[in-house]
mmCIF file of C-alpha atoms and ligand atoms in Angstrom:
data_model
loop_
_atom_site.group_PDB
_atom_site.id
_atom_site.type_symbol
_atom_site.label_atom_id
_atom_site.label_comp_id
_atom_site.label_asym_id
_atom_site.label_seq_id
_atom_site.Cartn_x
_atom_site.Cartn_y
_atom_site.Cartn_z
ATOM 1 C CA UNK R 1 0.000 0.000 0.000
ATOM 2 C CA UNK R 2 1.651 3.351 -1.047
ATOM 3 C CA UNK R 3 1.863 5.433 2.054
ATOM 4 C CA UNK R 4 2.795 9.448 1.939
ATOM 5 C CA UNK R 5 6.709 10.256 1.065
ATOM 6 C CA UNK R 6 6.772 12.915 4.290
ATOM 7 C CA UNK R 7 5.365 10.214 6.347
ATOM 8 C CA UNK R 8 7.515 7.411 5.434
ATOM 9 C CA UNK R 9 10.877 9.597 5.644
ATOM 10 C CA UNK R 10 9.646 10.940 9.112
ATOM 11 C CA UNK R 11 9.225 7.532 10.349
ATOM 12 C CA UNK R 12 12.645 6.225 9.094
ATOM 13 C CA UNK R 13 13.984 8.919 11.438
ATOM 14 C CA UNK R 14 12.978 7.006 14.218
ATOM 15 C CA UNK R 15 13.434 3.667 13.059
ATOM 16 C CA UNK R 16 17.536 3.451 13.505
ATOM 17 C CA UNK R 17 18.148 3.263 9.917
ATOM 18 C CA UNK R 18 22.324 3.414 9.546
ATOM 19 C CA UNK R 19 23.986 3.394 6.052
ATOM 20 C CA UNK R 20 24.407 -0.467 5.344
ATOM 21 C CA UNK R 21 20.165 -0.817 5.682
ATOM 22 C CA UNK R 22 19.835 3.252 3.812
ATOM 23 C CA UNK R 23 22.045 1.488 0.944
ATOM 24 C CA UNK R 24 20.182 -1.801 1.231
ATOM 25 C CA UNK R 25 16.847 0.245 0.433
ATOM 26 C CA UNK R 26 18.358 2.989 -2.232
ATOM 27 C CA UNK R 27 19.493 -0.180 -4.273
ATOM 28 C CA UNK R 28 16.394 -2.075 -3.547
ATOM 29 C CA UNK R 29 14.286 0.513 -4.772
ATOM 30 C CA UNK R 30 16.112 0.682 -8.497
ATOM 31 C CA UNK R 31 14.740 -3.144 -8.674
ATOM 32 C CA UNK R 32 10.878 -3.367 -10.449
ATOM 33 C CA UNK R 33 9.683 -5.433 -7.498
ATOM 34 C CA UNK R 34 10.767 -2.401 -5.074
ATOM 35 C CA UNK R 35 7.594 -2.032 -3.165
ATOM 36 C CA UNK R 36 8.086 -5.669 -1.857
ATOM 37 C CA UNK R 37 10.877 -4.207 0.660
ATOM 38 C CA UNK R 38 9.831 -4.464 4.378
ATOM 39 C CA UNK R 39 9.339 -1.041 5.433
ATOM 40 C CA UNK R 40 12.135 0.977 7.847
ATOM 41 C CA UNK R 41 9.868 1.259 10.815
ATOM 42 C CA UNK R 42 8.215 -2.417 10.917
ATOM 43 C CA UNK R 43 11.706 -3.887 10.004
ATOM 44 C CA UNK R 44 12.957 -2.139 13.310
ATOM 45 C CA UNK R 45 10.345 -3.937 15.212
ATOM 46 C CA UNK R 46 11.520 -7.025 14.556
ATOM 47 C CA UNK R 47 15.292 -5.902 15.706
ATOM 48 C CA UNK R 48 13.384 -5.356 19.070
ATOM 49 C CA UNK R 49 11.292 -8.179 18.978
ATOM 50 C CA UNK R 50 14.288 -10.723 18.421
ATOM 51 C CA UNK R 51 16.033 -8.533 21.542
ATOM 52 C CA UNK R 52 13.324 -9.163 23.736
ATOM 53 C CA UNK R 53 13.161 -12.754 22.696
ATOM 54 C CA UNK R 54 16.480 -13.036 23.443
ATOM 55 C CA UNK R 55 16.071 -14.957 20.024
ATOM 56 C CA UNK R 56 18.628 -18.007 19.541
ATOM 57 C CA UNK R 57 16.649 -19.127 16.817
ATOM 58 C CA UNK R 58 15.072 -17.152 14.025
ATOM 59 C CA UNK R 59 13.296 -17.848 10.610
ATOM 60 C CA UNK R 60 12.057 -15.823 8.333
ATOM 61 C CA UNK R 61 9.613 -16.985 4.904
ATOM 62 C CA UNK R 62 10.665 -14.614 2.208
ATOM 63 C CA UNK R 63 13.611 -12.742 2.449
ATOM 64 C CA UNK R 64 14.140 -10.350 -1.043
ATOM 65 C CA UNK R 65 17.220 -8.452 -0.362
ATOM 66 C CA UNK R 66 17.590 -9.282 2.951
ATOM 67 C CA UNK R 67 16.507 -5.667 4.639
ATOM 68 C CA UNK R 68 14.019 -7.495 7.444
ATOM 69 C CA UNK R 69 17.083 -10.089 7.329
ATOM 70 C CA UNK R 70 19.990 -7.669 8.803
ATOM 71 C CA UNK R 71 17.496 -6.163 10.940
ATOM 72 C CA UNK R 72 16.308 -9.647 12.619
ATOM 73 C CA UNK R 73 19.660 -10.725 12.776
ATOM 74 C CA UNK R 74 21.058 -7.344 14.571
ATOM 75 C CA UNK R 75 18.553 -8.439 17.659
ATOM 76 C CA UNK R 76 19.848 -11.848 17.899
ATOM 77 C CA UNK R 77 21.058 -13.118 20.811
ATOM 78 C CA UNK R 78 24.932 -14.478 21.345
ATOM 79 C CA UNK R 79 25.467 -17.440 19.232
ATOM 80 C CA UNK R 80 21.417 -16.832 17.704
ATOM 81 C CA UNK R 81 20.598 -18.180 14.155
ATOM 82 C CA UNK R 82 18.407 -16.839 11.663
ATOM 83 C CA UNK R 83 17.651 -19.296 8.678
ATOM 84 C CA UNK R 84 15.931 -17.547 6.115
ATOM 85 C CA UNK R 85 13.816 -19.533 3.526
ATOM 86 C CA UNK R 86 13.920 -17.641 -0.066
ATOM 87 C CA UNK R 87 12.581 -18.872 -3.471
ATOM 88 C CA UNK R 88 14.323 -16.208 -5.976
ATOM 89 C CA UNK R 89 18.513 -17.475 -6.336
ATOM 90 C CA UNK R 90 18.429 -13.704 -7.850
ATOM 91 C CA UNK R 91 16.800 -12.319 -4.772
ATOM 92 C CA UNK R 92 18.626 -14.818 -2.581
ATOM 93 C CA UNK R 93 22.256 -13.992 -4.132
ATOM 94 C CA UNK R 94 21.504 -9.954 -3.180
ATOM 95 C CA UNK R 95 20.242 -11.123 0.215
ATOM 96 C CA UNK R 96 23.544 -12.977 0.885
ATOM 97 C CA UNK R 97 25.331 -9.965 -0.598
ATOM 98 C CA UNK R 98 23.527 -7.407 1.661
ATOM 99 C CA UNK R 99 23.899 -9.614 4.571
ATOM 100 C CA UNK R 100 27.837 -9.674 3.786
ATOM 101 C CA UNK R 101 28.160 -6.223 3.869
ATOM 102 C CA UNK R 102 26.333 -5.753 7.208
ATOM 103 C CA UNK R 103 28.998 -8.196 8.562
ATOM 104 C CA UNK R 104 26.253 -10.866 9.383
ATOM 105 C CA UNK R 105 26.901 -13.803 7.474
ATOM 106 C CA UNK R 106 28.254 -15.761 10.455
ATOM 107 C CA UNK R 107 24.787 -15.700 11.756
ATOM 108 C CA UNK R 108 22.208 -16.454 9.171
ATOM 109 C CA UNK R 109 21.610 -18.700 6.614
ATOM 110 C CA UNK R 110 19.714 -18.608 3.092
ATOM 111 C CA UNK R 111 17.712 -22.189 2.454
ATOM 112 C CA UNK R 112 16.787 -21.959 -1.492
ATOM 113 C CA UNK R 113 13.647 -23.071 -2.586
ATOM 114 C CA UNK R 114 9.537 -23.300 -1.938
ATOM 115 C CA UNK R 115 9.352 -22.353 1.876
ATOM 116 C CA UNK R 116 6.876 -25.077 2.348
ATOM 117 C CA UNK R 117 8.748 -27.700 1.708
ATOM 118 C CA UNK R 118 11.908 -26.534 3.212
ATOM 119 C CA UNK R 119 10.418 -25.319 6.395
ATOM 120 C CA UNK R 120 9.183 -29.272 6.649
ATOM 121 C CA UNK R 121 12.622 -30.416 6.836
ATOM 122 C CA UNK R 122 13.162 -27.989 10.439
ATOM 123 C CA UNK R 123 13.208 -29.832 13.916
ATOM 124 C CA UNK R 124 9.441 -30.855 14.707
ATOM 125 C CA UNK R 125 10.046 -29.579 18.474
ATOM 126 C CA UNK R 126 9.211 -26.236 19.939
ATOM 127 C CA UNK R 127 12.454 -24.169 19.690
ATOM 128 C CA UNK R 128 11.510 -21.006 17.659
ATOM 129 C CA UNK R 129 11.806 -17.602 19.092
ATOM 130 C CA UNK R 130 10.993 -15.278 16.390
ATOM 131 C CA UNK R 131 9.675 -16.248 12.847
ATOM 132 C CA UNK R 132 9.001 -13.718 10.072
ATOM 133 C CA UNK R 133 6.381 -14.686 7.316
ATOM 134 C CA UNK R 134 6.329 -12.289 4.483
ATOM 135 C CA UNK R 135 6.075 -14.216 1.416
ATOM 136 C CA UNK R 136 3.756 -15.507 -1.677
ATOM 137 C CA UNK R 137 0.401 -14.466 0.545
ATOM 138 C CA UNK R 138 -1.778 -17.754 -0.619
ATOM 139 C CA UNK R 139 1.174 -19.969 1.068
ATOM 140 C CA UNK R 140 0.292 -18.085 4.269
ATOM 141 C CA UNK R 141 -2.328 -20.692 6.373
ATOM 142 C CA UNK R 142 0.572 -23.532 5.254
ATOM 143 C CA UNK R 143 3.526 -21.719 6.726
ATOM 144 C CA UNK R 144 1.242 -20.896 10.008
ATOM 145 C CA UNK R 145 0.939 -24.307 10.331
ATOM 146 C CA UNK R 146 4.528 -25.636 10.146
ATOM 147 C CA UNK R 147 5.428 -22.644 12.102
ATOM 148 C CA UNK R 148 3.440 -22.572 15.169
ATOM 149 C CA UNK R 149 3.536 -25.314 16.047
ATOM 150 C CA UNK R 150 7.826 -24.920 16.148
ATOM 151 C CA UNK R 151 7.590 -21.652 18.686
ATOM 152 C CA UNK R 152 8.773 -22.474 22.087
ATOM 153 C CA UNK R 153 6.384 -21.344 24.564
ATOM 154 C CA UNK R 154 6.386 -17.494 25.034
ATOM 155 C CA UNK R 155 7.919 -17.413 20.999
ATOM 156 C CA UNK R 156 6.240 -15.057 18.780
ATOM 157 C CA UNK R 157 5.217 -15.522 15.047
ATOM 158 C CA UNK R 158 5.097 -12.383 13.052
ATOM 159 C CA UNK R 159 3.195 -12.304 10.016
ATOM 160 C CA UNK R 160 3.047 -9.202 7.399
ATOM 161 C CA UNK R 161 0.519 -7.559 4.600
ATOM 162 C CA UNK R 162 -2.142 -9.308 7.093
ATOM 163 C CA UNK R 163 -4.972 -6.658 5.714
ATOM 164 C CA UNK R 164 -3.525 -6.862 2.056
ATOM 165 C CA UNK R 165 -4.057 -3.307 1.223
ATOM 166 C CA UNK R 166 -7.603 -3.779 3.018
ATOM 167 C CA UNK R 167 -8.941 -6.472 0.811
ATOM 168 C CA UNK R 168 -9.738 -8.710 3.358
ATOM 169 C CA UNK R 169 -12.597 -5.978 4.978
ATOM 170 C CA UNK R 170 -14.736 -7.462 1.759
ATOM 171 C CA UNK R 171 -12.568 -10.163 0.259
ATOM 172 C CA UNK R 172 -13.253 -10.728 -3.391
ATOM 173 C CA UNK R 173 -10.021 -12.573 -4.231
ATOM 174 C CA UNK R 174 -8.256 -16.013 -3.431
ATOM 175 C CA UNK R 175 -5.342 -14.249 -1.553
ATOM 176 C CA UNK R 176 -8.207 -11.607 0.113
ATOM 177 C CA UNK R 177 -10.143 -14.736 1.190
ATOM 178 C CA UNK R 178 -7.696 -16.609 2.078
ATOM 179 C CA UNK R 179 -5.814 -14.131 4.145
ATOM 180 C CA UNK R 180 -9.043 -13.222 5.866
ATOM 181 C CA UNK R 181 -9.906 -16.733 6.547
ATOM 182 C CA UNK R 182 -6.077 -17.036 8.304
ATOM 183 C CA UNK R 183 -7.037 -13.827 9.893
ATOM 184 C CA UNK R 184 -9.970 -15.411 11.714
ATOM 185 C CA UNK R 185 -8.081 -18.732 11.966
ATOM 186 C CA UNK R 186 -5.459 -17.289 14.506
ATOM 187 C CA UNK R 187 -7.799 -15.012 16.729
ATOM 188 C CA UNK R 188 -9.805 -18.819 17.150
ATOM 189 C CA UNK R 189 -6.405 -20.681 17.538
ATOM 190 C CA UNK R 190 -6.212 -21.732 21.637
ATOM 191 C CA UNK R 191 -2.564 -22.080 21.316
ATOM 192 C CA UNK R 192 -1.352 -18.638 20.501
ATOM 193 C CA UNK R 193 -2.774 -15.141 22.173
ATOM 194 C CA UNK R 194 -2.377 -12.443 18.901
ATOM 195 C CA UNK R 195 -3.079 -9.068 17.892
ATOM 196 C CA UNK R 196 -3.485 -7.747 14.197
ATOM 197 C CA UNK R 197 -2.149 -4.266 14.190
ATOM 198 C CA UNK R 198 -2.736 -1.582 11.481
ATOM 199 C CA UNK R 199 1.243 -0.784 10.848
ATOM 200 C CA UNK R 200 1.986 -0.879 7.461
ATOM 201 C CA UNK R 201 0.013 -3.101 5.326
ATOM 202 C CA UNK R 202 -0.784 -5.228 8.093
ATOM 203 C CA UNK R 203 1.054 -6.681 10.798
ATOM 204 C CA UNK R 204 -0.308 -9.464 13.055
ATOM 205 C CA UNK R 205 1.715 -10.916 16.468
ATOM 206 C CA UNK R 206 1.100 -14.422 17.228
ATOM 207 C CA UNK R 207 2.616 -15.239 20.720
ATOM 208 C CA UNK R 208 2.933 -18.723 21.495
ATOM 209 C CA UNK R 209 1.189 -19.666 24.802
ATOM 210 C CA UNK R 210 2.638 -21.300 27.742
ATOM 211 C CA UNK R 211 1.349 -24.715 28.405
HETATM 212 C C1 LIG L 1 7.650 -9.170 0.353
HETATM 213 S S1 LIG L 1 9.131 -9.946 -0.174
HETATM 214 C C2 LIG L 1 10.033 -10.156 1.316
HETATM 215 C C3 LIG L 1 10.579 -8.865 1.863
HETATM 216 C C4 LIG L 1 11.638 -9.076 2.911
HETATM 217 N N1 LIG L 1 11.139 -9.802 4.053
HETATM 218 C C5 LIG L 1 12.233 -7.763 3.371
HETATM 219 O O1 LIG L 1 12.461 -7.607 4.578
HETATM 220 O O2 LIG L 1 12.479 -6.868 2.550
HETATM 221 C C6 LIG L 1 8.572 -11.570 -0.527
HETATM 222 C C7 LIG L 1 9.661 -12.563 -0.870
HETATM 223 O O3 LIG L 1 9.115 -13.879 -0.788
HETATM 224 C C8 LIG L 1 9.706 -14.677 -1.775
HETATM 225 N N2 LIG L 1 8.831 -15.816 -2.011
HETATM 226 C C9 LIG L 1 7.692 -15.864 -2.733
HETATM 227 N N3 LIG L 1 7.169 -17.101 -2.716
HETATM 228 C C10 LIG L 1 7.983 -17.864 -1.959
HETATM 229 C C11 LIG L 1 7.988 -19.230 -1.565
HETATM 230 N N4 LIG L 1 7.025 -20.066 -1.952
HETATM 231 N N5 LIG L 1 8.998 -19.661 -0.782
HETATM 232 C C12 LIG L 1 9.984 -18.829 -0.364
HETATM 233 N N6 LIG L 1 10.035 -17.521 -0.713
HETATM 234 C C13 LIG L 1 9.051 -17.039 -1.495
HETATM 235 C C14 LIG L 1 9.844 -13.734 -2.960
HETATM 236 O O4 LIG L 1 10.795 -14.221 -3.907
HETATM 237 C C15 LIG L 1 10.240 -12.437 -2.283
HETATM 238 O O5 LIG L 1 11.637 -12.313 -2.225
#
């Protein structure tokens, strides 16, 4: 959703941008699918979010040019992972370059391929902190489901574009519906306590409860 220029460079202000993440998102914007970058401020949550974790273990489903990346990675604790599930080599190839350049690489790795099927292959226990879904939006209710189920107790599940530029008030189509449906899924779902807030495009917290 295209929000106002003034806005957006106000709020980048306060959202701890240095150079490696301002060059991350000048070069990201030359690239056609520009408007799939994770936006300053929301990105900056999740450096917080992964703090207050104290996040060992990280994931996050879609990963472009690595800008939410660097920023969940900053916020990890001593020795923390973040495994990052990508389908683009292009996208994946800038991501690892971005993350290089940020000084990060010893901390994060880039698993190639449909997230679904990789995200299969991670431990079935509950040891996830902090996991980032911001991916192809249909594949949404599918990573949910590998994912909670992975958060250790107290972990929190962070999902974005959960209004989809406010399609899902009246949702016409299959990604609207869907993400609506998933939207009513997780305020049902016993196991996690959430909140859908209105930052950005849509940005719901799913906090895994304790048993
Ligand atoms: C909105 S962008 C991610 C933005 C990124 N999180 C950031 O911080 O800038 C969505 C990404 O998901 C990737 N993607 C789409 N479908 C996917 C799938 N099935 N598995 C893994 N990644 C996928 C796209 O290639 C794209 O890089």
């Amino acid at each position: 959703m295209p929000r106002d220029p003034e806005l957006t460079a106000y709020l980048t202000r306060f959202a701890g941008q240095d150079e490696v993440l301002a060059r991350v998102e000048r070069e990201t914007r030359l690239l056609p699918n520009a408007g799939m970058l994770s936006r300053p401020d929301q990105a900056a949550l999740l450096t917080i979010l992964a703090r207050m974790l104290d996040a060992k273990t990280a994931v996050e489903v879609g990963t472009f040019t690595g800008y939410g990346a660097i920023c969940i990675a900053r916020g990890l604790a001593d020795g923390g992972r973040l495994t990052c599930f990508e389908v683009s080599e292009e996208f994946a190839a800038i991501a690892r370059r971005n993350l290089e350049a940020a000084g990060l690489t010893d901390r994060v790795d880039i698993t190639l391929g449909p997230a679904v099927e990789n995200l299969a292959q991670l431990p079935d226990t509950p040891h996830i902190d902090l996991a980032y879904v911001d991916a192809d939006k249909t594949g949404y209710p599918a990573y949910y489901d590998a994912l909670v189920p992975r958060l250790r107790p107290g972990g929190v599940l962070v999902l974005d574009n959960t209004l989809l530029a406010n399609r899902v008030l009246a949702p016409e189509d299959e990604r609207a519906k869907t993400m609506a449906a998933l939207n009513e899924r997780i305020a049902a779902d016993d196991r996690v306590e959430s909140v859908l807030l209105g930052l950005s495009d849509g940005v719901t917290l799913a906090r895994r409860r304790e048993p």
